[in-house]
Amino acid sequence: MSKQHLLTPYNKNISLNNRVVMAPMTRSRADNAGHIPTDDLHGLYYEQRASAGLIITEGSQVSTQAVGYVNTPGIYSDEQVEGWKKVTQRVHDNGGKIFIQLWHVGRMSHPIFITGSYHYRLQP
Ligand SMILES: Cc1cc2nc3c(=O)[nH]c(=O)nc-3n(C[C@H](O)[C@H](O)[C@H](O)COP(=O)(O)O)c2cc1C
């Protein structure tokens, strides 16, 4: 595949400006009590990468019990949804497309990330 082909638009199930897809990468930048993606960190980071055909965001937890890593953003509260809307708008304003990666890390988590709950502890 030539470099030129990589940079050509893709128009099948989705229309992309090019065939470059940014892989999901946890950045641990949701350093706030609500695990909210912020305009100044997340918004800027993803806007700067909007020239990729498609961005897949860092893994984002679907509930308070789904956290596996420090300072990862969520998408289970209204504030988080609003934060992601701003991120998405900045990517769209710069010509990009963005999908969110949803995750629930299951029992690989640690109690410190799931408010002290031992819900995932194996039974003896
Ligand atoms: C700093 C860092 C953070 C990552 N975070 C995620 C993540 O949130 N979700 C995920 O599915 N993969 C994550 N990955 C894996 C990357 O998506 C993966 O490295 C990429 O797809 C390239 O695949 P490879 O490492 O097998 O070559 C992360 C990788 C790195 C280096």
XYZ file of C-alpha atoms and ligand atoms in Angstrom:
155
model
C 0.000 0.000 0.000
C 1.506 3.306 -1.031
C 1.654 6.365 1.187
C -0.684 8.092 -1.245
C -3.344 5.406 -0.793
C -3.102 5.772 2.995
C -3.885 9.434 2.620
C -6.857 9.033 0.294
C -10.432 9.317 1.576
C -12.280 6.235 2.754
C -15.970 6.047 1.936
C -17.618 2.767 2.840
C -19.558 2.364 6.063
C -18.102 5.665 7.229
C -16.562 8.615 5.405
C -13.037 9.508 6.507
C -10.663 12.117 5.111
C -7.879 9.509 5.052
C -7.142 5.969 6.219
C -5.027 6.872 9.231
C -6.630 5.603 12.445
C -5.310 6.672 15.815
C -5.249 3.753 18.260
C -6.762 4.145 21.723
C -4.194 5.365 24.229
C -4.797 5.969 27.899
C -3.277 9.279 28.963
C -4.380 9.440 32.628
C -5.224 13.114 32.331
C -8.718 13.132 33.836
C -7.159 14.327 37.058
C -10.377 15.465 38.724
C -12.835 13.923 41.156
C -15.500 13.390 38.502
C -13.175 11.705 35.961
C -14.348 14.313 33.467
C -12.532 14.883 30.162
C -11.406 18.496 30.208
C -11.330 21.083 27.471
C -7.800 22.228 28.201
C -6.223 18.750 28.215
C -8.485 16.295 26.360
C -9.952 18.892 24.020
C -6.552 20.192 23.006
C -4.976 16.723 22.727
C -7.634 15.332 20.415
C -7.987 18.543 18.394
C -4.260 18.440 17.686
C -4.750 14.926 16.202
C -7.916 15.642 14.215
C -6.070 15.349 10.889
C -6.131 11.569 11.321
C -8.987 9.994 9.407
C -10.369 8.521 12.614
C -9.459 8.878 16.265
C -10.347 6.177 18.761
C -10.218 7.706 22.222
C -8.515 6.370 25.272
C -10.512 3.722 27.113
C -13.298 5.358 29.079
C -15.143 3.675 31.885
C -18.858 3.007 31.719
C -19.440 3.095 35.492
C -17.747 3.876 38.787
C -17.003 0.151 39.078
C -15.354 -0.054 35.667
C -12.133 1.836 36.449
C -8.781 0.125 35.982
C -6.199 2.877 35.805
C -5.555 6.184 37.513
C -7.220 9.355 36.208
C -8.976 7.756 33.261
C -12.086 9.530 31.964
C -15.571 8.115 32.181
C -18.781 8.451 30.244
C -21.385 7.520 32.848
C -22.167 10.953 34.321
C -23.803 13.980 32.711
C -20.651 16.032 33.346
C -18.510 13.452 31.561
C -20.889 13.366 28.600
C -20.712 17.164 28.379
C -16.919 16.993 28.533
C -16.804 14.477 25.677
C -19.237 16.566 23.625
C -16.787 19.462 23.761
C -13.915 17.167 22.757
C -15.957 15.772 19.875
C -16.914 19.243 18.700
C -13.290 20.343 18.582
C -12.356 17.278 16.512
C -15.291 17.807 14.138
C -14.453 21.512 13.821
C -11.022 20.453 12.612
C -12.316 17.952 10.073
C -11.817 14.758 12.063
C -13.956 11.861 13.198
C -13.822 10.345 16.654
C -15.100 7.156 18.261
C -14.990 6.573 21.990
C -13.517 3.374 23.368
C -15.753 2.108 26.162
C -14.327 -0.149 28.787
C -15.102 -2.034 31.938
C -11.881 -3.559 33.137
C -13.541 -6.236 35.237
C -11.606 -8.033 37.906
C -8.184 -6.775 36.813
C -9.062 -3.558 38.663
C -7.892 -2.675 42.161
C -10.069 -1.630 45.109
C -8.472 1.820 45.157
C -10.024 2.496 41.763
C -13.450 1.203 42.655
C -14.031 3.136 45.851
C -12.768 0.409 48.142
C -15.175 -2.233 46.916
C -13.959 -5.807 46.815
C -16.718 -6.751 44.432
C -14.308 -8.449 42.041
C -12.384 -10.423 44.661
C -12.130 -14.125 43.924
C -13.839 -16.320 46.488
C -11.454 -18.695 48.344
C 0.443 4.720 26.490
C -0.483 3.706 25.889
C -1.813 3.704 26.271
C -2.699 2.766 25.725
N -4.020 2.782 26.068
C -4.886 1.936 25.476
C -6.272 2.015 25.739
O -6.757 2.886 26.482
N -7.079 1.116 25.130
C -6.589 0.140 24.285
O -7.372 -0.674 23.764
N -5.277 0.071 23.992
C -4.430 0.956 24.564
N -3.104 0.903 24.252
C -2.667 -0.057 23.250
C -2.495 0.639 21.925
O -3.768 0.914 21.378
C -1.653 -0.267 21.041
O -0.343 -0.132 21.488
C -1.764 0.073 19.579
O -3.009 -0.379 19.117
C -0.670 -0.518 18.723
O -0.660 -1.899 18.865
P 0.690 -2.659 19.235
O 1.187 -2.067 20.513
O 0.260 -4.091 19.401
O 1.618 -2.432 18.091
C -2.227 1.824 24.785
C -0.872 1.847 24.407
C -0.028 2.767 24.944
C 1.415 2.777 24.491
